[in-house]
Tab-separated table of C-alpha atoms in Angstrom:
chain	number	residue	atom	x	y	z
A	22	MET	CA	22.763	24.390	-6.721
A	23	HIS	CA	22.663	20.797	-4.727
A	24	VAL	CA	20.715	21.437	-1.599
A	25	LEU	CA	19.563	17.998	-0.851
A	26	GLU	CA	22.815	16.265	0.983
A	27	GLY	CA	23.207	12.775	-0.822
A	28	MET	CA	21.343	13.556	-3.898
A	29	GLU	CA	24.189	13.465	-5.861
A	30	GLY	CA	24.436	10.804	-8.416
A	31	LYS	CA	21.248	9.038	-8.006
A	32	VAL	CA	19.336	7.900	-10.420
A	33	ALA	CA	15.688	8.558	-11.061
A	34	ILE	CA	12.698	7.455	-13.154
A	35	ILE	CA	10.386	10.282	-13.869
A	36	THR	CA	6.987	9.559	-16.271
A	37	GLY	CA	5.175	11.639	-17.334
A	38	ALA	CA	7.581	14.232	-17.525
A	39	GLY	CA	6.850	16.300	-20.554
A	40	ARG	CA	5.575	19.084	-19.186
A	41	GLY	CA	3.324	20.629	-16.242
A	42	LEU	CA	3.676	18.393	-12.884
A	43	GLY	CA	6.695	15.893	-14.431
A	44	ARG	CA	8.949	18.973	-16.138
A	45	SER	CA	8.976	20.576	-12.963
A	46	GLU	CA	10.469	17.907	-10.995
A	47	ALA	CA	12.594	16.105	-13.676
A	48	VAL	CA	14.199	19.715	-13.742
A	49	GLU	CA	14.222	19.622	-9.579
A	50	TYR	CA	15.987	16.073	-9.698
A	51	ALA	CA	18.644	17.156	-12.269
A	52	ARG	CA	19.142	20.284	-10.454
A	53	GLU	CA	19.607	18.606	-7.139
A	54	GLY	CA	22.329	16.099	-9.508
A	55	ALA	CA	20.799	13.438	-10.140
A	56	LYS	CA	20.858	11.837	-13.287
A	57	VAL	CA	16.761	11.505	-14.826
A	58	VAL	CA	14.814	9.319	-16.793
A	59	VAL	CA	12.601	11.905	-18.604
A	60	ASN	CA	9.322	9.512	-19.856
A	61	ASP	CA	6.403	10.914	-21.804
A	62	PHE	CA	3.910	8.982	-24.565
A	63	ALA	CA	3.992	10.083	-28.201
A	64	PRO	CA	3.527	8.189	-31.035
A	65	PRO	CA	5.808	6.426	-33.027
A	66	GLY	CA	7.130	9.709	-35.066
A	67	ALA	CA	5.756	12.515	-33.483
A	68	GLU	CA	7.638	15.370	-31.490
A	69	ASN	CA	7.848	13.886	-28.049
A	70	PRO	CA	8.522	16.570	-25.298
A	71	ALA	CA	10.367	14.255	-23.165
A	72	ASP	CA	13.016	15.841	-25.741
A	73	THR	CA	13.278	19.291	-24.545
A	74	VAL	CA	12.546	18.324	-21.036
A	75	VAL	CA	16.005	16.359	-21.669
A	76	ALA	CA	18.059	19.259	-23.466
A	77	GLU	CA	16.628	21.785	-21.172
A	78	ILE	CA	18.506	19.958	-18.240
A	79	ARG	CA	21.957	18.743	-20.342
A	80	ASP	CA	21.636	22.733	-22.262
A	81	ALA	CA	21.741	23.097	-17.832
A	82	GLY	CA	24.959	20.954	-17.363
A	83	GLY	CA	22.230	17.985	-15.834
A	84	ASP	CA	22.517	14.806	-17.240
A	85	ALA	CA	18.964	12.678	-18.664
A	86	LEU	CA	18.271	10.883	-21.283
A	87	ALA	CA	14.502	10.800	-22.894
A	88	HIS	CA	12.123	7.396	-23.007
A	89	THR	CA	8.726	7.805	-25.069
A	90	GLY	CA	6.874	4.522	-24.423
A	91	ASP	CA	3.490	4.269	-22.635
A	92	VAL	CA	4.241	3.562	-18.858
A	93	ALA	CA	0.748	1.201	-19.205
A	94	ASP	CA	2.384	-1.268	-20.945
A	95	TRP	CA	3.797	-4.232	-19.038
A	96	ASP	CA	7.116	-5.062	-21.651
A	97	THR	CA	7.615	-1.451	-22.021
A	98	ALA	CA	7.542	-0.242	-18.350
A	99	LYS	CA	9.880	-2.716	-17.887
A	100	GLY	CA	11.870	-1.487	-20.472
A	101	LEU	CA	11.856	1.729	-18.961
A	102	VAL	CA	12.868	0.448	-15.599
A	103	GLN	CA	15.843	-1.876	-17.810
A	104	LEU	CA	16.830	1.598	-19.241
A	105	ALA	CA	17.927	3.146	-15.889
A	106	VAL	CA	19.785	0.581	-14.900
A	107	ASP	CA	21.719	-0.240	-18.128
A	108	THR	CA	22.580	3.561	-19.186
A	109	TYR	CA	23.281	5.109	-15.877
A	110	GLY	CA	24.398	1.940	-13.677
A	111	SER	CA	21.572	1.838	-10.902
A	112	LEU	CA	17.639	3.001	-10.278
A	113	ASP	CA	16.812	4.585	-7.203
A	114	ILE	CA	14.146	6.243	-8.002
A	115	LEU	CA	10.844	6.310	-9.035
A	116	VAL	CA	8.307	9.330	-9.386
A	117	ASN	CA	5.014	8.229	-11.120
A	118	ASN	CA	2.757	11.084	-13.073
A	119	ALA	CA	1.469	10.128	-16.476
A	120	GLY	CA	-2.758	10.743	-16.729
A	121	ILE	CA	-5.029	11.584	-19.134
A	122	LEU	CA	-8.167	13.308	-18.547
A	123	ARG	CA	-11.758	12.037	-19.700
A	124	ASP	CA	-14.044	13.207	-17.701
A	125	ARG	CA	-18.297	13.272	-17.697
A	126	MET	CA	-20.706	12.112	-14.903
A	127	LEU	CA	-21.534	8.667	-13.590
A	128	PHE	CA	-24.148	8.745	-15.426
A	129	ASN	CA	-22.972	9.005	-18.792
A	130	MET	CA	-19.038	7.985	-18.435
A	131	SER	CA	-18.509	5.298	-21.357
A	132	GLU	CA	-16.713	1.725	-20.970
A	133	GLU	CA	-13.795	3.461	-23.097
A	134	GLU	CA	-13.787	6.687	-21.039
A	135	TRP	CA	-13.712	4.942	-17.867
A	136	ASP	CA	-11.022	2.035	-19.290
A	137	ALA	CA	-8.323	4.678	-21.063
A	138	VAL	CA	-8.259	6.563	-17.642
A	139	ILE	CA	-8.135	3.402	-15.161
A	140	ARG	CA	-4.856	2.570	-17.654
A	141	VAL	CA	-3.727	4.853	-18.025
A	142	HIS	CA	-3.294	6.373	-14.027
A	143	LEU	CA	-3.490	3.293	-12.688
A	144	LYS	CA	-2.249	0.269	-14.137
A	145	GLY	CA	0.649	2.776	-15.320
A	146	HIS	CA	1.321	2.859	-11.443
A	147	PHE	CA	0.971	0.008	-11.229
A	148	CYS	CA	3.557	-1.133	-14.136
A	149	THR	CA	6.715	1.374	-13.285
A	150	MET	CA	5.912	0.122	-9.491
A	151	ARG	CA	5.498	-3.375	-9.894
A	152	HIS	CA	9.275	-3.819	-11.703
A	153	ALA	CA	10.917	-1.189	-10.182
A	154	GLY	CA	9.768	-2.992	-7.304
A	155	GLU	CA	11.290	-6.484	-8.896
A	156	TYR	CA	14.719	-4.853	-8.927
A	157	TRP	CA	14.696	-3.696	-5.585
A	158	ARG	CA	13.683	-6.680	-4.125
A	159	ASP	CA	16.749	-8.872	-6.621
A	160	LYS	CA	19.417	-5.956	-5.675
A	161	SER	CA	18.628	-5.943	-1.985
A	162	LYS	CA	19.196	-10.346	-1.504
A	163	ALA	CA	22.243	-9.759	-3.119
A	164	ALA	CA	23.725	-7.806	-1.240
A	165	ASP	CA	22.004	-9.254	1.482
A	166	GLY	CA	20.213	-5.873	2.763
A	167	PRO	CA	18.331	-3.009	1.839
A	168	VAL	CA	18.997	-0.822	-0.589
A	169	TYR	CA	18.119	2.922	-1.503
A	170	GLY	CA	14.626	3.564	-2.869
A	171	ARG	CA	12.124	5.625	-3.348
A	172	ILE	CA	9.114	5.788	-5.107
A	173	ILE	CA	6.290	9.215	-5.176
A	174	ASN	CA	2.941	8.636	-6.913
A	175	THR	CA	0.680	10.925	-8.000
A	176	SER	CA	-2.595	10.572	-6.440
A	177	SER	CA	-5.368	13.284	-6.152
A	178	GLU	CA	-7.586	14.508	-3.567
A	179	ALA	CA	-10.481	13.759	-6.020
A	180	GLY	CA	-8.858	10.275	-4.754
A	181	LEU	CA	-9.373	11.519	-1.200
A	182	LEU	CA	-13.180	13.547	-1.372
A	183	GLY	CA	-14.366	12.094	-5.165
A	184	SER	CA	-15.453	14.356	-8.334
A	185	ALA	CA	-18.761	14.156	-9.054
A	186	GLY	CA	-17.873	14.922	-12.753
A	187	GLN	CA	-14.643	12.114	-12.759
A	188	ALA	CA	-16.098	8.510	-11.904
A	189	ASN	CA	-12.875	6.969	-13.779
A	190	TYR	CA	-10.542	9.844	-12.682
A	191	SER	CA	-11.117	9.559	-8.984
A	192	ALA	CA	-11.422	6.320	-9.168
A	193	ALA	CA	-7.878	5.338	-10.089
A	194	LYS	CA	-6.138	7.896	-7.921
A	195	GLY	CA	-7.328	6.141	-4.705
A	196	GLY	CA	-6.245	3.361	-6.339
A	197	ILE	CA	-2.956	4.915	-5.993
A	198	ILE	CA	-2.777	5.968	-1.937
A	199	GLN	CA	-3.979	2.154	-1.778
A	200	LEU	CA	-0.632	1.307	-3.834
A	201	THR	CA	1.597	3.447	-2.583
A	202	LEU	CA	0.123	2.089	0.574
A	203	VAL	CA	0.283	-1.405	-0.515
A	204	ALA	CA	4.351	-0.631	-2.025
A	205	ALA	CA	5.520	1.064	1.651
A	206	GLN	CA	4.607	-1.845	2.993
A	207	GLY	CA	5.240	-4.412	1.155
A	208	LEU	CA	9.432	-2.799	0.086
A	209	GLY	CA	10.185	-1.460	3.453
A	210	ARG	CA	11.925	-4.648	4.386
A	211	TYR	CA	14.060	-3.943	1.206
A	212	GLY	CA	14.834	-0.233	2.062
A	213	VAL	CA	12.631	1.226	-0.231
A	214	ASN	CA	10.042	4.286	0.477
A	215	ALA	CA	7.179	5.118	-1.302
A	216	ASN	CA	4.723	8.128	-0.292
A	217	ALA	CA	1.567	9.964	-2.470
A	218	ILE	CA	1.296	13.647	-3.205
A	219	ALA	CA	-2.131	14.829	-4.067
A	220	PRO	CA	-1.010	18.475	-5.291
A	221	ARG	CA	-3.092	21.536	-6.529
A	222	ALA	CA	-0.918	22.499	-9.723
A	223	ASN	CA	-1.997	24.487	-12.936
A	224	THR	CA	-0.687	21.996	-15.623
A	225	GLN	CA	-2.167	21.268	-18.815
A	226	MET	CA	-5.175	18.748	-16.867
A	227	THR	CA	-6.459	21.756	-15.541
A	228	GLU	CA	-5.768	24.507	-16.873
A	229	SER	CA	-9.790	23.907	-18.816
A	230	LEU	CA	-10.876	24.047	-14.581
A	231	GLY	CA	-10.222	27.342	-14.096
A	232	GLY	CA	-8.864	29.111	-10.983
A	233	PHE	CA	-5.298	27.771	-11.400
A	234	ASP	CA	-3.952	31.124	-12.523
A	235	ALA	CA	-4.241	32.783	-9.298
A	236	LYS	CA	-1.693	35.127	-8.604
A	237	GLU	CA	-1.121	36.496	-4.481
A	238	GLY	CA	0.308	39.186	-5.192
A	239	ASP	CA	3.915	38.170	-7.721
A	240	PHE	CA	3.686	34.170	-6.326
A	241	GLU	CA	2.140	31.678	-8.417
A	242	VAL	CA	-0.580	29.818	-6.247
A	243	PHE	CA	-0.800	26.376	-7.820
A	244	ALA	CA	3.106	27.275	-9.779
A	245	THR	CA	3.986	23.115	-10.412
A	246	ASP	CA	6.800	24.640	-8.972
A	247	ASN	CA	5.184	24.812	-6.080
A	248	VAL	CA	5.121	20.841	-5.409
A	249	SER	CA	8.813	19.765	-7.038
A	250	PRO	CA	10.258	20.799	-4.395
A	251	LEU	CA	8.377	18.342	-1.678
A	252	VAL	CA	8.716	15.830	-4.767
A	253	ALA	CA	12.385	15.600	-4.465
A	254	TYR	CA	12.996	16.270	-0.590
A	255	LEU	CA	10.924	11.919	-0.701
A	256	GLY	CA	13.519	10.814	-2.587
A	257	SER	CA	16.313	12.105	-1.173
A	258	PRO	CA	18.391	10.253	1.516
A	259	GLN	CA	16.442	12.495	4.400
A	260	ALA	CA	13.257	11.822	4.074
A	261	ALA	CA	14.792	8.385	4.805
A	262	LYS	CA	12.028	7.350	7.992
A	263	VAL	CA	9.037	9.225	5.362
A	264	THR	CA	7.127	5.977	3.908
A	265	GLY	CA	3.128	5.030	3.207
A	266	GLN	CA	2.761	9.220	3.550
A	267	VAL	CA	0.329	11.831	1.850
A	268	PHE	CA	0.233	14.750	1.593
A	269	ILE	CA	-1.441	18.007	-0.336
A	270	VAL	CA	0.779	20.351	-1.650
A	271	TYR	CA	0.728	23.366	-3.318
A	272	GLY	CA	1.152	26.907	-2.727
A	273	ARG	CA	3.334	27.964	0.238
A	274	GLN	CA	1.516	24.580	2.123
A	275	ILE	CA	2.314	20.659	3.169
A	276	THR	CA	-0.902	19.333	4.251
A	277	VAL	CA	0.402	15.816	5.728
A	278	LEU	CA	-2.948	13.489	6.110
A	279	ALA	CA	-3.843	10.858	8.521
A	280	GLY	CA	-4.716	7.855	7.688
A	281	PRO	CA	-7.943	6.900	7.928
A	282	THR	CA	-9.308	6.962	11.828
A	283	ALA	CA	-12.984	5.980	13.487
A	284	ASP	CA	-15.899	8.665	13.932
A	285	THR	CA	-18.171	7.267	16.047
A	286	GLN	CA	-18.422	3.142	16.703
A	287	PHE	CA	-22.094	1.590	18.015
A	288	GLU	CA	-23.152	-1.472	19.992
A	289	VAL	CA	-25.648	-3.655	20.935
A	290	THR	CA	-25.365	-6.823	23.898
A	291	ASP	CA	-27.699	-9.126	21.911
A	292	HIS	CA	-26.982	-8.868	18.420
A	293	TRP	CA	-27.815	-6.075	15.389
A	294	THR	CA	-31.725	-6.146	13.560
A	295	PRO	CA	-32.847	-3.554	11.125
A	296	ASP	CA	-34.674	-1.861	13.669
A	297	ASN	CA	-31.873	-1.201	16.124
A	298	VAL	CA	-29.274	-0.341	13.482
A	299	ALA	CA	-31.838	1.978	12.294
A	300	GLU	CA	-32.351	2.797	16.327
A	301	VAL	CA	-28.722	4.166	16.291
A	302	LEU	CA	-27.898	5.273	13.109
A	303	THR	CA	-31.440	7.263	11.595
A	304	PRO	CA	-30.728	10.304	14.933
A	305	PHE	CA	-26.836	10.219	14.229
A	306	TYR	CA	-27.141	11.214	10.809
A	307	ALA	CA	-30.104	13.505	11.140
A	308	GLY	CA	-27.112	15.772	13.110
A	309	ARG	CA	-25.203	15.566	10.170
A	310	ALA	CA	-25.493	16.722	6.511
A	311	PRO	CA	-24.345	14.532	3.383
A	312	LEU	CA	-21.108	14.256	1.711
A	313	ARG	CA	-22.058	16.607	-1.400
A	314	ASP	CA	-20.217	18.959	-3.808
A	315	GLY	CA	-16.599	16.975	-2.889
A	316	MET	CA	-17.142	18.394	0.772
A	317	LEU	CA	-17.770	16.532	3.635
A	318	MET	CA	-20.619	18.660	5.064
A	319	LYS	CA	-19.728	18.581	9.150
A	320	TYR	CA	-22.540	19.231	11.384
């Protein structure tokens, strides 16, 4: 059953779509009539869950194909975009999900753990966005006007507030938000919208954390299917005026985040010195608790 107008025949790439959020999003897009390129990495010769998702979509009457490459590899990401265009004649939507975890406290994290997570999350988002962005720019120039383009990136609340045991992941997810804002500003003239979600969902990446199996009666609070409708909407024509936004989404809630805002401004009549900086900031922070345990404490 198609609910969103204008989605029939749209072409979507969804990375990290062999399981979890990506799988749910791929199935949702196919249900809306989109043609889906399902990406998930697997070494040569290994079984890839992307093939299972493609079979599921095709069995339900949808159109999909699998791509098993590493999206953090420059040429592979370019090939992924080209695969969608060569197979379906276009690319309309890019949904980035691919990611891994290598959790460790900051003082224990290895260089390899840092590099791996930054590479898959942040570079993986960048590579696909870069090549899709070039495709849409060239298409817009050829058409002498805006085209249809949607980018939906996957960030996290760790990228907003930090997470003590996830220096690599938090930094990557924060970077993804900034990449999203850059894309919204830089690609908007060509007709491309870019948004990010910060989902809470029960996936392979969160199952070890506990609490993500919560239920309210029969309702699974952190089911991935609670997230995919927003992602489908953001890829649709109905979201034409939605760009440069970040959404926290889980359960029955969608929270629209405001951009950074000023808290308090201090001025001096002459110039700043260490002494007068201390005179204004020390009493100000005396009434405020510090950032601890991933939460900004209130007064």
